[in-house]
Every structure is written in structure tokens, then in C-alpha cells.
mmCIF file of C-alpha atoms in Angstrom:
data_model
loop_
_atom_site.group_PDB
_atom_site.id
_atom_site.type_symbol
_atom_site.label_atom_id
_atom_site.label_comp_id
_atom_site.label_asym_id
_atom_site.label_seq_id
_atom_site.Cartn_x
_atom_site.Cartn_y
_atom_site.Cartn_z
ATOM 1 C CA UNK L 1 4.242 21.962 22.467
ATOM 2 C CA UNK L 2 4.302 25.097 24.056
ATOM 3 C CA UNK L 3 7.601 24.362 26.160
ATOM 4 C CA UNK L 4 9.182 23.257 23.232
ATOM 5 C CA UNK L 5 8.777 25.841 21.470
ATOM 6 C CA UNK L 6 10.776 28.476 23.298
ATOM 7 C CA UNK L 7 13.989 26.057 22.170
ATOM 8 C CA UNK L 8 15.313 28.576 18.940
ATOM 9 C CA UNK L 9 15.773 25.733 16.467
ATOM 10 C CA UNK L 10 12.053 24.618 17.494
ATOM 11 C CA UNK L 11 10.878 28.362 16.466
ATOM 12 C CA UNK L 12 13.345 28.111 13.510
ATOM 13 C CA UNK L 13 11.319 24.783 12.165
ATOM 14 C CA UNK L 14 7.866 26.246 12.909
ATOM 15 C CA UNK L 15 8.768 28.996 10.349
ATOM 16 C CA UNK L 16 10.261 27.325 8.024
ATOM 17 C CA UNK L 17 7.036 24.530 8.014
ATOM 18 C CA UNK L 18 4.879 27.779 8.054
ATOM 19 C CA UNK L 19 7.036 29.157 4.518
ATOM 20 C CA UNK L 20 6.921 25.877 2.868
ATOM 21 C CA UNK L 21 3.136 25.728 3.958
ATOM 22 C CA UNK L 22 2.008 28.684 2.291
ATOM 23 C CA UNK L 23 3.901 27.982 -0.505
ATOM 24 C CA UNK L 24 6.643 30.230 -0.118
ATOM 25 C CA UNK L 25 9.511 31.258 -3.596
ATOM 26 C CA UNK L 26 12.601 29.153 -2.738
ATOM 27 C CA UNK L 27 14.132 32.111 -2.398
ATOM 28 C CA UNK L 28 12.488 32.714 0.729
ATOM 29 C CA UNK L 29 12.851 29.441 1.889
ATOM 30 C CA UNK L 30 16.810 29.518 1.277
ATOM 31 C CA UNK L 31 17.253 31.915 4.532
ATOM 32 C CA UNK L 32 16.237 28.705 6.576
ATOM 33 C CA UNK L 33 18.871 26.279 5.234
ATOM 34 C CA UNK L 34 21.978 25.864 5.279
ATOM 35 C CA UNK L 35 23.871 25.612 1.893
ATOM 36 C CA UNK L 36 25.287 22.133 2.878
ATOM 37 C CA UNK L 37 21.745 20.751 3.371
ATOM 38 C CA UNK L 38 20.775 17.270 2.711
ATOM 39 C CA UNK L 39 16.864 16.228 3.009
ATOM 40 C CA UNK L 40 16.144 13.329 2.773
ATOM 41 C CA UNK L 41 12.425 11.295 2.243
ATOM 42 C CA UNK L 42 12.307 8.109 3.536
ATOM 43 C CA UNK L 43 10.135 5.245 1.252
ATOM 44 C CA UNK L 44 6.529 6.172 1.016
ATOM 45 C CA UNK L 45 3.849 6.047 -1.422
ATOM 46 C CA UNK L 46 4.979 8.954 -3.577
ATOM 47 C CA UNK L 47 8.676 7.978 -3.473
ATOM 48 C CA UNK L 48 8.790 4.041 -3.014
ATOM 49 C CA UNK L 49 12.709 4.615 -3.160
ATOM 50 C CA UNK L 50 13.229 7.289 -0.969
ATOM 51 C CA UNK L 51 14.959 10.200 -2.493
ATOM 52 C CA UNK L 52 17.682 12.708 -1.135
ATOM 53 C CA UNK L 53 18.198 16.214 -1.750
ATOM 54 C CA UNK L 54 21.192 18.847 -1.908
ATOM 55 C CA UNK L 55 19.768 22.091 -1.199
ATOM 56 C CA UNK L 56 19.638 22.751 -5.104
ATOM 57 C CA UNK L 57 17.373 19.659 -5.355
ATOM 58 C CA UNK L 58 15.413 20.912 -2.040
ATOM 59 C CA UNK L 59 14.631 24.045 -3.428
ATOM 60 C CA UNK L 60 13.752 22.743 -6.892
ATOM 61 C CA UNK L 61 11.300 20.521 -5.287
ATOM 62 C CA UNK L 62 9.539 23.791 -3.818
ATOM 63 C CA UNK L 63 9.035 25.242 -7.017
ATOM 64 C CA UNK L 64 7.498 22.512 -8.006
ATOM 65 C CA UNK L 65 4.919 22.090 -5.416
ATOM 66 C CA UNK L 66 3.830 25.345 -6.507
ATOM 67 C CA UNK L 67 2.491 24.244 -9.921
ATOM 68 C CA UNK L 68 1.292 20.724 -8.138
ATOM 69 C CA UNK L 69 -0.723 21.747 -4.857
ATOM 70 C CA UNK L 70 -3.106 24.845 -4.815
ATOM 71 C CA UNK L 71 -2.962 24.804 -0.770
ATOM 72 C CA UNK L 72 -0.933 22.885 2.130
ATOM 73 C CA UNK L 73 -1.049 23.115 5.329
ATOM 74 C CA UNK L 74 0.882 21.528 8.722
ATOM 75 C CA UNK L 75 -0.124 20.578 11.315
ATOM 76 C CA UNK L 76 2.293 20.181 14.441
ATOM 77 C CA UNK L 77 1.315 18.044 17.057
ATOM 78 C CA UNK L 78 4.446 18.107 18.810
ATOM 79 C CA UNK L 79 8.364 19.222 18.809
ATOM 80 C CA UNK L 80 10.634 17.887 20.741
ATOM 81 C CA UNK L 81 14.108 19.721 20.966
ATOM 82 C CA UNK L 82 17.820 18.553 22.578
ATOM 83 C CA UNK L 83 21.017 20.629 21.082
ATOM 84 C CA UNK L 84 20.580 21.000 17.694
ATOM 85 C CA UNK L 85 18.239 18.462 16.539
ATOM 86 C CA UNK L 86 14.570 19.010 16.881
ATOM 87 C CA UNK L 87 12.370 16.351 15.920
ATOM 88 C CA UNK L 88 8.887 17.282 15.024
ATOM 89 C CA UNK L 89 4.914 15.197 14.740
ATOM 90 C CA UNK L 90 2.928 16.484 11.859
ATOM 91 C CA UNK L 91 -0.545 15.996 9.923
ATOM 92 C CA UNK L 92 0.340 17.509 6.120
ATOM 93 C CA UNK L 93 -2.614 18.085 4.036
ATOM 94 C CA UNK L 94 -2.124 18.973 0.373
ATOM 95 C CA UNK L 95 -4.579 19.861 -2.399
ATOM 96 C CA UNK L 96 -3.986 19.394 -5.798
ATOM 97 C CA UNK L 97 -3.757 21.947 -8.435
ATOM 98 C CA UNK L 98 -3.370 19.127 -11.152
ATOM 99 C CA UNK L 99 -4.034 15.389 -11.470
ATOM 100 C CA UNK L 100 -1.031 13.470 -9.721
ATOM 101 C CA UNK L 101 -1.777 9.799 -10.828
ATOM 102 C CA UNK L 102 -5.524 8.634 -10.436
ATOM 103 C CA UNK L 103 -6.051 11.594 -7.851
ATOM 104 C CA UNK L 104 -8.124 14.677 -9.873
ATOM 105 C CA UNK L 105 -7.672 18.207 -9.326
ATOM 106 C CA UNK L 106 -8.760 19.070 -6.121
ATOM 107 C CA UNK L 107 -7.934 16.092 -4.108
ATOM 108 C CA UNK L 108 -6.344 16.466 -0.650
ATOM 109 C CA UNK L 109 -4.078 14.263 0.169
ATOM 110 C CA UNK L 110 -2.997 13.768 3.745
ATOM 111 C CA UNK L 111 0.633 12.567 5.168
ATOM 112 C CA UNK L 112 1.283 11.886 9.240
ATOM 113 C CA UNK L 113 5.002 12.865 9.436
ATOM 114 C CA UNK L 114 7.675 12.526 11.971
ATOM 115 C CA UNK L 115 10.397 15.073 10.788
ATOM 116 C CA UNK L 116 13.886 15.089 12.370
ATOM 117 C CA UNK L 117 15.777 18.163 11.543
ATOM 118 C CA UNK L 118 19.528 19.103 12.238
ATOM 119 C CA UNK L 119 20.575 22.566 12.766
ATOM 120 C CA UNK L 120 24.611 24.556 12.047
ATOM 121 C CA UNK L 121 24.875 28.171 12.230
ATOM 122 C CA UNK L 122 20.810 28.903 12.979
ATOM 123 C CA UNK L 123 19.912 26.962 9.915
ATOM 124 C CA UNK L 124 18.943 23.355 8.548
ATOM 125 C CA UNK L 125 21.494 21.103 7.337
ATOM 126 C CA UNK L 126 19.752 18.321 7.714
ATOM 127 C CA UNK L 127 15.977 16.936 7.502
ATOM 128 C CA UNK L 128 14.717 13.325 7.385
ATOM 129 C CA UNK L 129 11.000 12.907 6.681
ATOM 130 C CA UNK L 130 9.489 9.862 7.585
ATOM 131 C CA UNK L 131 5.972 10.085 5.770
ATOM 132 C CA UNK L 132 2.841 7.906 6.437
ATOM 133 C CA UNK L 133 0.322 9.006 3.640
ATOM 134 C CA UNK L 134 -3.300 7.812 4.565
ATOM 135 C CA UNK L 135 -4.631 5.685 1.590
ATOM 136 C CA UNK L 136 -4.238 6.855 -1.942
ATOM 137 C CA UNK L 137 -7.795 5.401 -4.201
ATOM 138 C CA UNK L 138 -6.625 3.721 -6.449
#
């Protein structure tokens, strides 16, 4: 990844992944995308329908991971960069602060992720998260 990550928008994404992984106030996060944004989860086990998100929504969604996971981390296995997309590999590992479902307190849940980001004006406008979460007990 090292290559790749002398492209801007690859640097860009690295910082904003290292914000949302520390659990960063939306208002932090805001300075990464742009106010046009649209994210968008493709179907997995936590959202079997997918779900979309303005940047309202987006940083909503933050806040709330702050009263749901007590630590998260990414980790980037490789970025790939041409214009203004960069699409990006990554292990996520959460650990809940509450019970989500049958999972207690404490569980970490784990998520491989290919992320494909679009950049305007230095900032996201557009992410699509494909997430693989490894088994959930049930």
C-alpha cells in the first residue's frame, strides 16, 4: 500500500477511516465530506436491505456508533487509487458497548470490507461499502 498511498485522495481516506476509527464527533468527521455525500451499505447481516445515507444520515450514524461500540479499529490491507476514486480492502473490528441482538457487551464483531470512495473538491461525495461480517452466534 505504500505506493498508493502518496495518491491525495488515498491519504484523504486513511484519515478519514482513522477519525471514524477512533470514534471521532461528527463534527470532525464533516471536514472529510462533502455536503452532497451519499454512502451507501450494500446488504449484509446488519442491514439485509442495504441502506443509503445523505450526509445528515452519515453523520447521525456516527453519533450513534458512539453509544454502540466502546472501540473500532481498521485495518487496510490495500488502496488502490485512479482520478478520484480510491477503492480500499479492510478488516473492521468493533466492540460493543451494549448488547446489539444476541451479541453481549463486549463482543467484537469483525467485517472484511471493500470500500469504494468518490472524491469533489478534496472531499467524499461518495462511499459504497460492501461488508462481509464473519459469523454472527446466533
Amino acid at each position: 500500500m505504500r505506493e498508493a498511498s502518496t495518491h491525495p485522495h488515498v491519504r484523504t481516506a486513511l484519515r478519514y477511516h482513522e477519525a471514524v476509527a477512533r470514534l471521532a464527533p461528527p463534527q470532525e468527521l464533516e471536514e472529510f465530506l462533502h455536503p452532497d455525500m451519499v454512502h451507501t451499505q450494500l446488504p449484509n447481516a446488519l442491514f439485509p436491505a442495504g441502506v443509503e445515507r445523505d450526509l445528515a444520515a452519515t453523520l447521525a450514524a456516527s453519533s450513534k456508533a458512539r453509544t454502540l461500540l466502546t472501540a473500532q479499529s481498521y485495518q487496510m490491507l490495500n488502496a488502490v487509487a485512479s482520478g478520484s476514486q480510491v477503492a480500499l480492502e479492510v478488516v473492521w473490528s468493533g466492540t460493543l458497548a451494549v448488547p446489539f441482538g444476541s451479541l453481549p457487551t463486549g463482543h467484537v464483531t469483525r467485517a472484511h470490507i471493500a470500500a469504494f470512495l468518490e472524491f469533489r473538491d478534496g472531499r467524499i461525495i461518495a462511499q459504497r461499502n460492501y461488508d462481509c461480517y464473519e459469523p454472527l452466534p446466533a
